[in-house]
Tab-separated table of C-alpha atoms in Angstrom:
chain	number	residue	atom	x	y	z
F	14	MET	CA	-0.211	-0.186	0.078
F	15	THR	CA	1.021	3.171	-0.630
F	16	PRO	CA	1.442	5.585	2.684
F	17	HIS	CA	-0.964	8.670	3.749
F	18	PRO	CA	1.314	11.615	2.953
F	19	ALA	CA	-0.487	12.878	6.601
F	20	PRO	CA	-1.868	10.902	9.535
F	21	SER	CA	-5.340	10.497	8.127
F	22	ARG	CA	-8.857	9.626	10.477
F	23	ARG	CA	-8.066	5.953	9.423
F	24	THR	CA	-4.399	6.310	10.088
F	25	VAL	CA	-5.022	7.519	13.878
F	26	ALA	CA	-8.009	5.150	14.006
F	27	LYS	CA	-5.479	2.030	13.067
F	28	GLY	CA	-3.060	3.186	15.779
F	29	ALA	CA	-5.360	3.027	18.403
F	30	LEU	CA	-6.576	0.126	17.270
F	31	LEU	CA	-3.287	-1.547	17.376
F	32	GLY	CA	-2.229	0.109	21.051
F	33	ALA	CA	-5.488	-1.390	22.311
F	34	ALA	CA	-4.732	-5.231	20.416
F	35	ALA	CA	-1.159	-4.731	22.092
F	36	VAL	CA	-2.525	-3.879	25.489
F	37	LEU	CA	-5.634	-6.964	25.207
F	38	PHE	CA	-3.229	-9.455	23.533
F	39	GLY	CA	0.305	-8.046	23.813
F	40	ALA	CA	3.030	-8.376	21.058
F	41	PRO	CA	3.672	-11.066	18.744
F	42	SER	CA	6.564	-13.639	19.966
F	43	ALA	CA	9.847	-11.681	19.363
F	44	GLY	CA	11.357	-15.230	18.041
F	45	ALA	CA	9.786	-15.054	14.504
F	46	ALA	CA	11.563	-16.765	12.009
F	47	GLN	CA	13.167	-15.256	9.520
F	48	GLY	CA	11.101	-14.962	5.727
F	49	PRO	CA	7.198	-15.453	5.802
F	50	PRO	CA	6.083	-18.872	6.440
F	51	VAL	CA	3.832	-20.377	3.435
F	52	LEU	CA	0.522	-20.630	5.008
F	53	ARG	CA	-1.830	-23.282	3.751
F	54	LEU	CA	-5.380	-24.734	4.190
F	55	PRO	CA	-6.301	-28.298	4.364
F	56	ALA	CA	-7.380	-30.133	1.166
F	57	PRO	CA	-11.764	-31.060	0.984
F	58	THR	CA	-11.893	-34.020	1.828
F	59	GLY	CA	-14.872	-35.276	-1.303
F	60	PRO	CA	-14.273	-36.909	-4.331
F	61	HIS	CA	-14.539	-34.053	-6.389
F	62	PRO	CA	-11.557	-31.196	-7.621
F	63	VAL	CA	-13.659	-27.913	-7.053
F	64	GLY	CA	-14.121	-25.083	-9.303
F	65	LEU	CA	-14.126	-21.437	-8.600
F	66	ARG	CA	-15.459	-18.373	-10.465
F	67	THR	CA	-16.008	-14.973	-8.937
F	68	PHE	CA	-18.856	-12.290	-9.800
F	69	ALA	CA	-19.575	-8.331	-9.541
F	70	LEU	CA	-23.460	-7.862	-8.270
F	71	THR	CA	-24.858	-4.141	-8.707
F	72	ASP	CA	-28.143	-3.688	-6.969
F	73	PRO	CA	-29.516	-0.609	-8.214
F	74	SER	CA	-32.783	-0.433	-6.208
F	75	ARG	CA	-30.723	-0.065	-3.536
F	76	THR	CA	-28.175	2.608	-1.528
F	77	ASP	CA	-24.895	1.454	0.274
F	78	PRO	CA	-25.327	1.747	3.673
F	79	TRP	CA	-21.877	3.004	4.218
F	80	VAL	CA	-20.798	5.201	1.222
F	81	PRO	CA	-22.484	7.181	-1.610
F	82	GLY	CA	-23.813	5.071	-4.071
F	83	VAL	CA	-25.398	1.809	-5.070
F	84	ARG	CA	-24.926	-1.283	-3.628
F	85	GLU	CA	-22.006	-3.433	-4.820
F	86	VAL	CA	-21.921	-6.876	-3.693
F	87	MET	CA	-18.761	-9.610	-4.476
F	88	ILE	CA	-19.270	-13.182	-4.847
F	89	SER	CA	-17.168	-16.957	-4.996
F	90	VAL	CA	-19.090	-19.877	-6.768
F	91	LEU	CA	-17.228	-22.739	-5.737
F	92	TYR	CA	-18.692	-25.731	-7.701
F	93	PRO	CA	-17.617	-30.148	-8.116
F	94	ALA	CA	-15.505	-29.378	-11.488
F	95	ARG	CA	-15.293	-32.007	-14.269
F	96	THR	CA	-11.643	-31.138	-14.742
F	97	VAL	CA	-9.251	-28.973	-13.469
F	98	ARG	CA	-6.710	-29.171	-15.176
F	99	GLY	CA	-4.439	-26.675	-16.900
F	100	PHE	CA	-7.200	-24.323	-14.599
F	101	PRO	CA	-4.714	-22.727	-11.980
F	102	ARG	CA	-5.312	-23.037	-8.199
F	103	VAL	CA	-7.074	-19.161	-6.686
F	104	PRO	CA	-4.700	-17.433	-3.937
F	105	GLN	CA	-7.472	-16.539	-1.477
F	106	LEU	CA	-6.804	-12.927	-1.804
F	107	THR	CA	-6.318	-11.015	-4.638
F	108	PRO	CA	-2.542	-9.456	-4.797
F	109	ALA	CA	-4.437	-6.341	-4.052
F	110	GLU	CA	-6.660	-7.455	-0.908
F	111	ALA	CA	-3.383	-9.434	0.583
F	112	GLY	CA	-1.351	-6.048	1.424
F	113	GLU	CA	-4.301	-4.271	2.835
F	114	PHE	CA	-4.857	-7.008	4.651
F	115	ALA	CA	-1.632	-7.022	5.826
F	116	VAL	CA	-2.429	-3.630	7.257
F	117	LEU	CA	-5.599	-4.113	8.555
F	118	ALA	CA	-5.003	-7.934	10.277
F	119	PRO	CA	-4.150	-7.018	13.420
F	120	LEU	CA	-6.772	-4.348	13.751
F	121	VAL	CA	-10.018	-6.531	12.591
F	122	ARG	CA	-8.268	-9.647	14.990
F	123	PRO	CA	-6.038	-8.275	17.423
F	124	GLY	CA	-2.844	-10.588	18.071
F	125	LEU	CA	-2.579	-11.519	14.503
F	126	PRO	CA	0.665	-10.069	13.127
F	127	ALA	CA	1.257	-6.650	12.030
F	128	ALA	CA	4.478	-8.567	9.796
F	129	GLY	CA	6.242	-11.103	8.806
F	130	VAL	CA	2.991	-12.724	6.086
F	131	ASP	CA	2.431	-12.469	2.923
F	132	TRP	CA	-0.671	-13.212	2.858
F	133	GLY	CA	-1.184	-13.660	-1.249
F	134	THR	CA	0.602	-16.758	-0.730
F	135	VAL	CA	-2.200	-18.421	0.298
F	136	LEU	CA	-3.702	-20.755	-2.039
F	137	THR	CA	-7.188	-22.322	-1.815
F	138	HIS	CA	-8.113	-25.276	-3.385
F	139	GLY	CA	-10.304	-24.103	-6.265
F	140	HIS	CA	-9.493	-23.511	-9.759
F	141	ARG	CA	-10.023	-20.648	-11.449
F	142	ASP	CA	-13.442	-21.049	-14.343
F	143	ALA	CA	-12.617	-24.767	-14.268
F	144	PRO	CA	-15.583	-27.025	-16.244
F	145	PRO	CA	-18.148	-27.689	-13.927
F	146	LEU	CA	-19.377	-31.186	-13.580
F	147	PRO	CA	-22.894	-31.911	-15.073
F	148	GLY	CA	-26.055	-32.160	-13.033
F	149	ARG	CA	-28.176	-29.864	-11.137
F	150	ARG	CA	-27.102	-29.538	-7.367
F	151	PRO	CA	-28.287	-27.711	-4.270
F	152	VAL	CA	-26.814	-24.556	-3.216
F	153	LEU	CA	-25.380	-23.163	-0.484
F	154	LEU	CA	-24.747	-19.298	0.395
F	155	TYR	CA	-22.403	-18.508	2.984
F	156	THR	CA	-22.306	-15.271	4.753
F	157	PRO	CA	-18.964	-14.455	7.060
F	158	GLY	CA	-18.350	-13.155	10.420
F	159	GLY	CA	-18.059	-9.386	11.528
F	160	GLY	CA	-15.425	-8.046	9.711
F	161	ASP	CA	-14.374	-10.995	7.653
F	162	SER	CA	-14.137	-10.970	3.970
F	163	ARG	CA	-15.727	-13.861	2.232
F	164	THR	CA	-12.695	-16.018	1.353
F	165	LEU	CA	-11.865	-16.999	5.142
F	166	GLY	CA	-14.780	-18.840	5.007
F	167	THR	CA	-12.905	-21.222	1.876
F	168	THR	CA	-12.313	-24.278	3.950
F	169	LEU	CA	-15.197	-25.760	4.853
F	170	ALA	CA	-17.017	-24.436	1.393
F	171	GLU	CA	-14.131	-26.055	-0.391
F	172	ASP	CA	-15.402	-29.178	1.461
F	173	LEU	CA	-18.706	-28.718	0.883
F	174	ALA	CA	-18.205	-27.924	-2.955
F	175	SER	CA	-15.700	-31.129	-2.989
F	176	HIS	CA	-18.843	-33.469	-2.253
F	177	GLY	CA	-21.019	-32.376	-5.009
F	178	ARG	CA	-22.242	-28.923	-3.512
F	179	ILE	CA	-21.921	-25.643	-5.214
F	180	VAL	CA	-21.358	-22.753	-2.498
F	181	VAL	CA	-21.789	-19.107	-3.082
F	182	LEU	CA	-19.355	-17.302	-0.569
F	183	VAL	CA	-20.822	-13.826	0.066
F	184	ASP	CA	-18.873	-10.405	0.634
F	185	HIS	CA	-20.499	-7.184	2.483
F	186	PRO	CA	-18.653	-4.260	1.568
F	187	GLY	CA	-18.233	-1.781	4.478
F	188	ASP	CA	-18.308	-4.759	6.976
F	189	ALA	CA	-15.859	-6.826	5.231
F	190	SER	CA	-12.429	-6.206	5.979
F	191	GLN	CA	-11.492	-5.054	2.548
F	192	VAL	CA	-13.210	-6.091	-0.514
F	193	GLU	CA	-11.794	-5.620	-4.157
F	194	LEU	CA	-14.894	-4.114	-6.399
F	195	PRO	CA	-14.291	-3.718	-10.203
F	196	GLY	CA	-14.407	0.226	-9.082
F	197	GLY	CA	-11.392	-0.580	-6.875
F	198	MET	CA	-10.784	-1.216	-2.780
F	199	ARG	CA	-13.447	-0.997	-0.255
F	200	GLU	CA	-12.286	-1.005	3.330
F	201	THR	CA	-14.359	-2.073	6.240
F	202	VAL	CA	-15.836	1.346	8.177
F	203	LEU	CA	-16.029	-0.688	11.486
F	204	THR	CA	-13.577	0.420	13.970
F	205	GLY	CA	-14.380	-2.010	17.086
F	206	PRO	CA	-17.233	-3.980	17.980
F	207	PRO	CA	-20.201	-2.469	16.335
F	208	ASP	CA	-22.874	-0.486	18.683
F	209	PRO	CA	-26.460	-1.887	18.346
F	210	ALA	CA	-27.520	0.913	15.426
F	211	THR	CA	-24.238	-0.405	13.533
F	212	PHE	CA	-25.488	-3.692	13.725
F	213	ARG	CA	-28.628	-3.224	12.897
F	214	THR	CA	-27.200	-2.118	9.766
F	215	MET	CA	-25.097	-4.716	9.124
F	216	ILE	CA	-27.630	-8.193	9.286
F	217	ASP	CA	-30.307	-5.997	7.651
F	218	THR	CA	-27.770	-5.127	5.270
F	219	ARG	CA	-26.108	-8.625	4.680
F	220	VAL	CA	-29.683	-10.489	4.401
F	221	ALA	CA	-30.467	-7.998	1.663
F	222	ASP	CA	-26.807	-9.417	-0.288
F	223	LEU	CA	-28.519	-12.128	0.425
F	224	ARG	CA	-31.198	-11.646	-1.599
F	225	LEU	CA	-29.958	-9.828	-4.528
F	226	VAL	CA	-27.611	-13.238	-4.909
F	227	LEU	CA	-30.931	-15.374	-4.895
F	228	ASP	CA	-32.435	-12.899	-7.202
F	229	ARG	CA	-29.650	-13.325	-9.639
F	230	LEU	CA	-28.603	-16.983	-9.641
F	231	GLY	CA	-30.227	-17.789	-12.410
F	232	ASP	CA	-28.069	-14.897	-14.641
F	233	LEU	CA	-24.865	-17.021	-13.488
F	234	PRO	CA	-23.064	-18.493	-16.131
F	235	LEU	CA	-23.188	-21.422	-14.019
F	236	ALA	CA	-27.262	-21.499	-13.398
F	237	SER	CA	-27.142	-24.828	-15.527
F	238	VAL	CA	-25.805	-26.347	-12.275
F	239	MET	CA	-27.872	-25.317	-9.670
F	240	ASP	CA	-30.508	-26.238	-8.386
F	241	PRO	CA	-33.031	-23.423	-7.214
F	242	ARG	CA	-35.585	-25.602	-5.639
F	243	ARG	CA	-32.801	-26.791	-2.910
F	244	ILE	CA	-31.343	-23.630	-1.313
F	245	GLY	CA	-29.267	-23.524	2.412
F	246	VAL	CA	-27.471	-20.678	3.932
F	247	TYR	CA	-24.876	-20.636	6.505
F	248	GLY	CA	-22.603	-18.257	8.512
F	249	HIS	CA	-20.769	-17.530	11.336
F	250	SER	CA	-21.235	-14.965	13.934
F	251	ALA	CA	-22.780	-11.941	12.484
F	252	GLY	CA	-22.493	-14.076	9.768
F	253	GLY	CA	-25.020	-16.703	11.754
F	254	THR	CA	-26.927	-13.905	12.468
F	255	ALA	CA	-27.871	-12.762	9.119
F	256	ALA	CA	-28.402	-16.511	7.798
F	257	VAL	CA	-31.150	-17.246	10.044
F	258	HIS	CA	-33.014	-14.094	9.465
F	259	ALA	CA	-32.688	-14.925	5.586
F	260	LEU	CA	-33.962	-18.384	6.283
F	261	ALA	CA	-36.809	-16.718	8.451
F	262	GLY	CA	-37.483	-13.963	5.675
F	263	ASP	CA	-37.091	-15.764	2.246
F	264	ASP	CA	-39.085	-19.079	1.710
F	265	ARG	CA	-36.718	-19.703	-1.195
F	266	ILE	CA	-34.721	-20.858	1.653
F	267	THR	CA	-35.457	-24.082	3.257
F	268	ALA	CA	-32.345	-24.980	5.789
F	269	GLY	CA	-30.003	-23.279	7.011
F	270	VAL	CA	-26.455	-23.340	9.899
F	271	ASN	CA	-25.598	-20.698	12.456
F	272	LEU	CA	-22.075	-20.684	13.486
F	273	GLU	CA	-22.216	-18.938	16.898
F	274	GLY	CA	-24.144	-15.715	15.814
F	275	PHE	CA	-26.429	-14.078	18.261
F	276	LEU	CA	-30.032	-14.457	18.020
F	277	ASP	CA	-31.570	-11.698	19.928
F	278	LEU	CA	-31.975	-9.032	17.088
F	279	ASP	CA	-35.142	-9.773	15.913
F	280	PRO	CA	-37.071	-12.484	18.805
F	281	GLU	CA	-39.828	-12.699	17.225
F	282	LEU	CA	-38.903	-13.507	14.157
F	283	VAL	CA	-36.447	-16.365	14.898
F	284	ALA	CA	-39.252	-17.993	17.751
F	285	GLY	CA	-41.311	-18.048	14.668
F	286	LEU	CA	-38.900	-20.180	12.617
F	287	ALA	CA	-40.007	-23.268	11.974
F	288	ARG	CA	-38.114	-24.364	9.320
F	289	PRO	CA	-34.762	-26.781	9.729
F	290	LEU	CA	-31.761	-25.659	11.542
F	291	LEU	CA	-28.241	-26.290	13.166
F	292	MET	CA	-26.360	-24.119	15.359
F	293	PHE	CA	-22.947	-24.885	16.522
F	294	ARG	CA	-21.118	-23.211	19.256
F	295	THR	CA	-17.966	-22.805	21.320
F	296	ASP	CA	-17.113	-23.464	25.100
F	297	GLY	CA	-14.404	-20.090	24.524
F	298	PHE	CA	-16.582	-17.081	23.227
F	299	GLU	CA	-16.718	-14.192	25.240
F	300	GLY	CA	-20.123	-13.957	24.128
F	301	ALA	CA	-21.113	-17.540	25.520
F	302	ALA	CA	-24.086	-15.881	28.378
F	303	ARG	CA	-25.464	-13.920	25.210
F	304	ILE	CA	-25.644	-17.237	22.631
F	305	GLU	CA	-27.058	-19.217	25.256
F	306	SER	CA	-30.008	-16.194	26.331
F	307	SER	CA	-30.337	-15.882	22.133
F	308	TRP	CA	-30.437	-19.167	22.073
F	309	ALA	CA	-33.263	-19.904	24.273
F	310	GLY	CA	-36.277	-21.340	23.074
F	311	VAL	CA	-35.118	-21.516	19.022
F	312	ARG	CA	-36.213	-24.722	17.686
F	313	ALA	CA	-32.487	-26.621	16.299
F	314	ARG	CA	-30.201	-29.114	16.920
F	315	ARG	CA	-27.401	-27.509	18.736
F	316	VAL	CA	-23.905	-28.641	18.891
F	317	LEU	CA	-20.600	-27.918	21.270
F	318	LEU	CA	-17.059	-27.839	20.019
F	319	PRO	CA	-14.771	-28.125	23.381
F	320	HIS	CA	-11.414	-26.007	23.747
F	321	ALA	CA	-12.247	-24.144	21.502
F	322	ASP	CA	-13.035	-19.825	20.300
F	323	HIS	CA	-15.318	-18.044	17.898
F	324	TRP	CA	-13.048	-17.880	15.177
F	325	VAL	CA	-12.362	-21.907	14.515
F	326	PHE	CA	-15.196	-21.953	12.500
F	327	SER	CA	-13.223	-19.164	9.909
F	328	ASP	CA	-9.882	-20.228	7.967
F	329	TYR	CA	-8.249	-19.175	10.785
F	330	ALA	CA	-8.237	-22.819	12.306
F	331	HIS	CA	-5.748	-22.851	10.034
F	332	LEU	CA	-3.883	-20.364	9.691
F	333	ILE	CA	-3.339	-19.178	12.972
F	334	PRO	CA	-1.307	-21.891	14.451
F	335	GLN	CA	0.767	-22.095	11.355
F	336	LEU	CA	1.379	-18.363	12.356
F	337	GLN	CA	1.931	-19.216	16.170
F	338	ALA	CA	4.643	-22.713	15.047
F	339	ALA	CA	6.454	-19.541	13.014
F	340	GLY	CA	6.633	-17.920	16.358
F	341	LEU	CA	3.979	-14.878	15.207
F	342	VAL	CA	1.755	-15.518	17.813
F	343	ASP	CA	2.068	-16.689	20.572
F	344	ALA	CA	-0.288	-19.574	22.352
F	345	GLY	CA	-2.578	-16.995	24.355
F	346	VAL	CA	-3.553	-15.351	20.942
F	347	ARG	CA	-4.236	-18.374	19.567
F	348	ALA	CA	-6.452	-19.461	22.551
F	349	ALA	CA	-8.186	-15.913	22.461
F	350	LEU	CA	-8.833	-16.242	18.509
F	351	VAL	CA	-9.410	-20.250	17.916
F	352	GLY	CA	-8.844	-22.057	21.056
F	353	ALA	CA	-6.209	-24.644	22.535
F	354	GLY	CA	-7.588	-27.282	20.822
F	355	ASP	CA	-6.828	-29.532	17.839
F	356	THR	CA	-8.398	-27.276	15.271
F	357	ARG	CA	-8.036	-29.679	12.881
F	358	ARG	CA	-10.384	-31.850	15.077
F	359	ALA	CA	-12.981	-28.770	15.173
F	360	THR	CA	-12.794	-28.331	11.515
F	361	ALA	CA	-13.642	-32.645	11.041
F	362	VAL	CA	-17.028	-32.338	12.848
F	363	VAL	CA	-17.889	-29.423	11.712
F	364	ARG	CA	-17.441	-30.280	7.784
F	365	HIS	CA	-18.733	-33.542	8.930
F	366	GLY	CA	-21.671	-31.678	10.984
F	367	VAL	CA	-22.878	-29.217	8.172
F	368	ARG	CA	-22.181	-31.596	4.950
F	369	SER	CA	-25.112	-33.976	7.000
F	370	PHE	CA	-27.392	-31.385	8.026
F	371	PHE	CA	-27.554	-29.918	4.035
F	372	ASP	CA	-27.165	-33.691	2.830
F	373	ARG	CA	-30.269	-34.582	4.641
F	374	ARG	CA	-32.304	-31.429	4.330
F	375	LEU	CA	-31.599	-30.642	-0.065
F	376	GLU	CA	-32.259	-33.863	-0.970
F	377	PRO	CA	-34.070	-33.615	-4.854
F	378	VAL	CA	-37.371	-33.322	-5.234
F	379	VAL	CA	-39.111	-35.760	-7.422
F	380	GLY	CA	-43.176	-35.499	-7.797
F	381	GLY	CA	-43.080	-33.195	-5.269
F	382	VAL	CA	-41.924	-36.114	-2.843
F	383	ARG	CA	-37.750	-35.603	-1.432
F	384	ALA	CA	-35.603	-39.083	-2.745
F	385	PRO	CA	-32.255	-39.521	-2.013
F	386	ASP	CA	-29.178	-37.253	-4.341
F	387	PRO	CA	-27.690	-39.626	-6.126
F	388	SER	CA	-24.631	-37.412	-5.982
F	389	ARG	CA	-24.271	-38.182	-1.894
F	390	SER	CA	-22.891	-41.785	-2.516
F	391	ALA	CA	-19.690	-40.927	-3.541
F	392	SER	CA	-19.647	-38.289	-0.581
F	393	GLN	CA	-20.768	-40.895	2.175
């Protein structure tokens, strides 16, 4: 990034947040390894290779709540590919996004290193523009945690796609740490935990973004392999909140998964939810009391991850242990973000639980009756 010629409001805010991060979490280990570590994401477990395409969507009917102008949204679509030969793997972040995130990382997630990481070298297992495997498949929409970009949900999404599902990762510009739009980079407007009014705007905006994506699925080049009668939604943290709200308010969505999102924003809406819902939480999350209170009375299956913390549901589950091994974060930072337990085990539990849930709830409809999905035989 080109440095600002003079301290701006953004620079001052970043400095204040960085100072707060140091107080709360301490400085990264002084024994950091020489040279940036090469961070890797775990491979998906399904029988299919994964293709990936990225699209920009514009909603001329909506004004962006964070900046002047119409609402723009970026999505990545992951899908089972017929072949990936000759199609390169996609970096988790574009070069511009990686440079921006290098600055923002310790601010949006206190404790992450302010230097020593080349975020642009993290590769996904998605192959750019690979041809899709024929057949109409369920569609799963993902909305990330507050302040996260969509690509931090890559690990779970790739696994679902490798087992025959189509996953749409949805970015929420202005909320996400950074998003590269066709017209340029958008940074987060958040400078700390959102107040109630900001949180309301975040959730309402995310739900509207999800509806925009649903409206446009039929216009995408991959529409021929999507089954619009089998749609699910899942999300983490603020994304979990938005996922449940979208599930409750949009008849096109059949089932949903909430990965540790609060449900006290619209209690009546949530209390009336009769559609299938699966909810995961950790035993280390500082918002556990609010989670328990806001989930009370909600009809859903619940799963508790032991020795884990809030960001274990994202790709941080794998990135942070590698940063710890490289001496760039300490055990306290790891525990505060993803927990002290085995993050690989936690990922396996989440992958299997989410996949099995959607497999049961999004079976094909034949003659008005749900029939076994033939693509599931290879994914069990």
